[in-house]
GROMACS .gro file of N, CA, C and O in nm:
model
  260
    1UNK      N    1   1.932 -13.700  -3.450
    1UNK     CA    2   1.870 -13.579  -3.399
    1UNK      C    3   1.810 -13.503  -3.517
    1UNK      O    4   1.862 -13.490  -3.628
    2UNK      N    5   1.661 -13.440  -3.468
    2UNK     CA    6   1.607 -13.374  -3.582
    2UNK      C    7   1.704 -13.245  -3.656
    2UNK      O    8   1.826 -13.255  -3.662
    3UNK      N    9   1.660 -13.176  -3.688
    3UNK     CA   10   1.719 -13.088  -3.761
    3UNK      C   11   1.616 -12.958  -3.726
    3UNK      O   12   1.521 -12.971  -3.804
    4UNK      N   13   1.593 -12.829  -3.636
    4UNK     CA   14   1.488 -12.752  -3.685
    4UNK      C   15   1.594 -12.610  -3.656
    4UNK      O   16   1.700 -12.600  -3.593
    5UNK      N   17   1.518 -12.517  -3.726
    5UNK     CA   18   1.536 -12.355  -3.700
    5UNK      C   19   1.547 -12.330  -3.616
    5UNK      O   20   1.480 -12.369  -3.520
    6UNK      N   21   1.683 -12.216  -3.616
    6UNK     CA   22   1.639 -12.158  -3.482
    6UNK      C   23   1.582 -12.003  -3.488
    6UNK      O   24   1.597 -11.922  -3.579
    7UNK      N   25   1.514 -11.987  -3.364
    7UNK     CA   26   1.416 -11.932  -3.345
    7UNK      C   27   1.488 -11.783  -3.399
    7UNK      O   28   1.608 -11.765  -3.420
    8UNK      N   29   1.362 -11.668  -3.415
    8UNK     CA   30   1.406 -11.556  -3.448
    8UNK      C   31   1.497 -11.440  -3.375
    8UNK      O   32   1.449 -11.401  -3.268
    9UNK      N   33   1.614 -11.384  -3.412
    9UNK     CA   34   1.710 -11.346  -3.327
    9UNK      C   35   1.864 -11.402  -3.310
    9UNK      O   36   1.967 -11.337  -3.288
   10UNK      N   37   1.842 -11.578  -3.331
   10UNK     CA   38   1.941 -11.663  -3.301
   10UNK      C   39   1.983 -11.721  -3.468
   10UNK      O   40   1.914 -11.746  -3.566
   11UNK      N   41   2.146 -11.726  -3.438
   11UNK     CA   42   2.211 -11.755  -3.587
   11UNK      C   43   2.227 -11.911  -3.576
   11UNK      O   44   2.213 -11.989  -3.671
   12UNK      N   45   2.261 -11.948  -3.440
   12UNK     CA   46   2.254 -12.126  -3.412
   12UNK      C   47   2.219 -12.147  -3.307
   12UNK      O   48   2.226 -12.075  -3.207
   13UNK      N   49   2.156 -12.295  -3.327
   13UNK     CA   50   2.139 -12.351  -3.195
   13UNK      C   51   2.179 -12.523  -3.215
   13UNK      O   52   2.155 -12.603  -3.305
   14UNK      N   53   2.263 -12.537  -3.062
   14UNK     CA   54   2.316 -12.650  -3.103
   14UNK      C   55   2.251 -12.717  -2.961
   14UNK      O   56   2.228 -12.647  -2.862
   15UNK      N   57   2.224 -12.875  -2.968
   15UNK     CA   58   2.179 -12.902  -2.835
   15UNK      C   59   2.253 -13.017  -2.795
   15UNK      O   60   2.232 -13.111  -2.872
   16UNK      N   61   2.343 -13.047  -2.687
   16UNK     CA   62   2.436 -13.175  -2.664
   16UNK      C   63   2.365 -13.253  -2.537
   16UNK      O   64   2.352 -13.186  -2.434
   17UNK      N   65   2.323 -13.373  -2.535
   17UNK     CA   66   2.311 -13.487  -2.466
   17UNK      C   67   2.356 -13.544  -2.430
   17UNK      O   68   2.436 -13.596  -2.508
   18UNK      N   69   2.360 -13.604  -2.272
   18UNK     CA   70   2.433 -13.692  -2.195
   18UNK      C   71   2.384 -13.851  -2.261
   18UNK      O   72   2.275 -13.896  -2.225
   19UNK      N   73   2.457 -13.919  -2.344
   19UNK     CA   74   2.382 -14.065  -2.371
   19UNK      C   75   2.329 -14.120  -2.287
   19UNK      O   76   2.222 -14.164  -2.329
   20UNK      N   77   2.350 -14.148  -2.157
   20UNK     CA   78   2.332 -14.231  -2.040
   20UNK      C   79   2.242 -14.188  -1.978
   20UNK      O   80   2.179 -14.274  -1.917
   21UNK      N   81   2.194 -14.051  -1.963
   21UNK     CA   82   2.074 -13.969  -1.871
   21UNK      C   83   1.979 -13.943  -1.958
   21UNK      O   84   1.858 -13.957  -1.939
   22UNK      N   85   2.063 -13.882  -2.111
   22UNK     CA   86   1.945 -13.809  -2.191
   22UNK      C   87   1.952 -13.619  -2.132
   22UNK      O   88   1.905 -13.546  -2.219
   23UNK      N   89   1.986 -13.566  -2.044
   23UNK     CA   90   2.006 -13.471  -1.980
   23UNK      C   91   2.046 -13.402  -2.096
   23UNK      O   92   2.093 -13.474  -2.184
   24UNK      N   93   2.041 -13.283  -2.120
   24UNK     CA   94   2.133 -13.210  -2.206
   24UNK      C   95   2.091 -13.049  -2.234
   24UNK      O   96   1.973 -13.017  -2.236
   25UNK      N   97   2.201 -12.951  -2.258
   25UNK     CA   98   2.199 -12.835  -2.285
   25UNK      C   99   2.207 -12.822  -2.388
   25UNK      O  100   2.259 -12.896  -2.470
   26UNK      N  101   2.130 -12.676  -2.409
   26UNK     CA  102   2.115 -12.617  -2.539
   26UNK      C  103   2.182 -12.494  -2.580
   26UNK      O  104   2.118 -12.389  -2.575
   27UNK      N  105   2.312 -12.492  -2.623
   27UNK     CA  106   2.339 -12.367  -2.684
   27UNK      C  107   2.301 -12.323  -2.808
   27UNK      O  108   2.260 -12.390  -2.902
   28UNK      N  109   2.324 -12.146  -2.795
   28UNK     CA  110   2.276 -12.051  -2.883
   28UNK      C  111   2.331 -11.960  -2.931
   28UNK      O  112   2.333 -11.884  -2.834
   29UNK      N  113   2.383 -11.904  -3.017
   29UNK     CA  114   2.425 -11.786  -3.065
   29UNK      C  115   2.343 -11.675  -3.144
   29UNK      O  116   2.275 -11.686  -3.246
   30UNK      N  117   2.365 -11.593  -3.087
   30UNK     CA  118   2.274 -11.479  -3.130
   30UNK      C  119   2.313 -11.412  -3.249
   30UNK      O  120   2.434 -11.394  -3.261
   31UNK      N  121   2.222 -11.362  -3.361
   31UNK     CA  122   2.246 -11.326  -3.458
   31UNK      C  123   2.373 -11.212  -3.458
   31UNK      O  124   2.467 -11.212  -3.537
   32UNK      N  125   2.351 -11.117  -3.351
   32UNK     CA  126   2.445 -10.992  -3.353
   32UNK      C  127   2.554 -11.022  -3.347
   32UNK      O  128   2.635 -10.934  -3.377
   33UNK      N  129   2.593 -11.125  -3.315
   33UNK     CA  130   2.719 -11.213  -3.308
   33UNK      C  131   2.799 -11.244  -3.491
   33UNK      O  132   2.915 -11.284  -3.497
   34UNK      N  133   2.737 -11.223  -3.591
   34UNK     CA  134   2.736 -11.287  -3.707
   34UNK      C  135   2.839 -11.157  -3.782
   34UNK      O  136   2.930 -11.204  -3.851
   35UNK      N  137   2.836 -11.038  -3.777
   35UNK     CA  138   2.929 -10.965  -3.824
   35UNK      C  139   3.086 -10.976  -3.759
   35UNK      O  140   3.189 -10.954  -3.823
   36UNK      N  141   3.078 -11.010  -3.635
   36UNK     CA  142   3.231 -11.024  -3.523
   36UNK      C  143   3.289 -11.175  -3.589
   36UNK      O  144   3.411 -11.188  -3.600
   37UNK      N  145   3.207 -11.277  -3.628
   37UNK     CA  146   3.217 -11.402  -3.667
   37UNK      C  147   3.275 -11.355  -3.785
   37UNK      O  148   3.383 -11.297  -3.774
   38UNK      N  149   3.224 -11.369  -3.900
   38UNK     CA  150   3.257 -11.313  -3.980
   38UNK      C  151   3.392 -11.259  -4.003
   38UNK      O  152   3.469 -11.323  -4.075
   39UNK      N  153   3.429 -11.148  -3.947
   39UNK     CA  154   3.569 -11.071  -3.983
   39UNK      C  155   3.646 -11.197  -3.849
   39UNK      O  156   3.738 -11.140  -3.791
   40UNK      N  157   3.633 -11.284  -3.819
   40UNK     CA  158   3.739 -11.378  -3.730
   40UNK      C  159   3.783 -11.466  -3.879
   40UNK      O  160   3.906 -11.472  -3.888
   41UNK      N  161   3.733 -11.512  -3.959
   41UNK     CA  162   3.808 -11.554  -4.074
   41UNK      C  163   3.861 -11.458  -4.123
   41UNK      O  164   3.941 -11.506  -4.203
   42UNK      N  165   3.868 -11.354  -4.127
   42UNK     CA  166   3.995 -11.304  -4.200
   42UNK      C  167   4.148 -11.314  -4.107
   42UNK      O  168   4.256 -11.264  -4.140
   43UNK      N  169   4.120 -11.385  -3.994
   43UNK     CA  170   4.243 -11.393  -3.928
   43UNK      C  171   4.295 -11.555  -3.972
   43UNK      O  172   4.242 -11.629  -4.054
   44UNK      N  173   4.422 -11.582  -3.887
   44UNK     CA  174   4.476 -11.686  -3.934
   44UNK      C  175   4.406 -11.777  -3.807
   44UNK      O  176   4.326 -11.725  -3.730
   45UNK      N  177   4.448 -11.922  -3.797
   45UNK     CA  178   4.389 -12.024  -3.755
   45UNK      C  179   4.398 -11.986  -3.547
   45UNK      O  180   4.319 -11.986  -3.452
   46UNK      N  181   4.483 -11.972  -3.562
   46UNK     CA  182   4.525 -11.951  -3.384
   46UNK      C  183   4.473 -11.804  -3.358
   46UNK      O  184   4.421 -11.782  -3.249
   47UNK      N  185   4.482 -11.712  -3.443
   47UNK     CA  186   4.418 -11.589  -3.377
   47UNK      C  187   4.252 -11.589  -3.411
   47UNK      O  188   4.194 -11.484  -3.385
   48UNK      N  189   4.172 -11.702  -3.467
   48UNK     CA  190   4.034 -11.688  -3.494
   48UNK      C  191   4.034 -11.798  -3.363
   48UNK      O  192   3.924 -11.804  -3.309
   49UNK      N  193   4.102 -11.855  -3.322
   49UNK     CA  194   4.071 -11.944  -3.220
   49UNK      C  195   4.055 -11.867  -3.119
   49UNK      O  196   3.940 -11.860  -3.076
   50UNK      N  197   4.179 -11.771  -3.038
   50UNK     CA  198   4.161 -11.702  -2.972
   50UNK      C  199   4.056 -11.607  -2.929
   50UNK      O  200   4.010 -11.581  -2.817
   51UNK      N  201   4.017 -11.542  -3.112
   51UNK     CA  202   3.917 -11.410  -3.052
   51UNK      C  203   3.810 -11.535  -2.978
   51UNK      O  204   3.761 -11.519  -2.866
   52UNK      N  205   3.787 -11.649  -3.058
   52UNK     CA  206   3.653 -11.699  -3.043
   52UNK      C  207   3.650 -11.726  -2.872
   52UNK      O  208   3.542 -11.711  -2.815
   53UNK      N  209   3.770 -11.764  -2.792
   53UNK     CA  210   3.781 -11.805  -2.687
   53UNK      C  211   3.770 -11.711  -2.593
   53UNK      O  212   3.721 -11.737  -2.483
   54UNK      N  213   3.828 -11.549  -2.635
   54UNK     CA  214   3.862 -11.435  -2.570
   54UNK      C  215   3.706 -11.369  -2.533
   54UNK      O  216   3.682 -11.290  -2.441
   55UNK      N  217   3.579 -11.447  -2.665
   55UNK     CA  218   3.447 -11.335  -2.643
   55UNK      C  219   3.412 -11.423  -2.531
   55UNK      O  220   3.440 -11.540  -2.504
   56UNK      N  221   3.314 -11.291  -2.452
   56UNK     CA  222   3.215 -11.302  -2.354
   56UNK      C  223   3.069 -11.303  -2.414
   56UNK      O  224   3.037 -11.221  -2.501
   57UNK      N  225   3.012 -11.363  -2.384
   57UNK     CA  226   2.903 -11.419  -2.335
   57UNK      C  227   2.846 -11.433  -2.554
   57UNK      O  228   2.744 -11.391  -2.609
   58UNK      N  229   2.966 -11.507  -2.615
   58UNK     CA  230   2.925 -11.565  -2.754
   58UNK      C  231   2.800 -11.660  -2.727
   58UNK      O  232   2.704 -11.631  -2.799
   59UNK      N  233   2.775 -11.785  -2.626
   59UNK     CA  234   2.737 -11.842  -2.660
   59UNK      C  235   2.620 -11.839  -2.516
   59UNK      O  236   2.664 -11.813  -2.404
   60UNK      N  237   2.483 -11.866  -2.535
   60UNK     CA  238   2.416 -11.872  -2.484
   60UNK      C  239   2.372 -12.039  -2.418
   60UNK      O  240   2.371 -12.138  -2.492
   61UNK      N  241   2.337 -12.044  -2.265
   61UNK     CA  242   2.326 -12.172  -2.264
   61UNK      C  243   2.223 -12.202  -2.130
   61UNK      O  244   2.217 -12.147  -2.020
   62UNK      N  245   2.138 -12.324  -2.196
   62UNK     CA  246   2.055 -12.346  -2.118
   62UNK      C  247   1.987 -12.492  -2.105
   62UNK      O  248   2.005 -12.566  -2.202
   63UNK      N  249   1.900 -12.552  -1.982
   63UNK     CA  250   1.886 -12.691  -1.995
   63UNK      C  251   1.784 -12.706  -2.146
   63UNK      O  252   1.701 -12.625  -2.189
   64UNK      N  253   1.821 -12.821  -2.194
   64UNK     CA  254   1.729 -12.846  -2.316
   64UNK      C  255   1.600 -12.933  -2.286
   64UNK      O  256   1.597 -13.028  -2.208
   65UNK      N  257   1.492 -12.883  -2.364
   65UNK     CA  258   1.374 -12.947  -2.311
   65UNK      C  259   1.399 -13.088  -2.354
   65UNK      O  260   1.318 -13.176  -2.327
   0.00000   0.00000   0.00000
């Protein structure tokens, strides 16, 4: 898979594929997201797991072209 930028606004974008269909979604995380990220490493392993599990709407998601 190529490698490109993501677009302005967004800190990642990751895109996962069904091997067999080719089908696949594209998640996103939005930059404003990058200071809350951030202070989750200063926690230990199970409570950075948690916050990450506990946020709403971290990750953006949609069909991939």
């Amino acid at each position: 898979m190529a490698s490109e930028k993501a677009p302005p606004g967004i800190m990642a974008t990751i895109v996962i594929r069904n091997r067999k269909t080719g089908e696949g979604l594209k998640y996103s995380i939005a930059e404003k997201w990058l200071p809350t990220i951030l202070s989750w490493n200063k926690l230990d392993p199970a409570a950075r797991f948690d916050a990450a599990m506990a946020a709403e709407h971290l990750f953006k998601s949609e069909p991939a072209p």
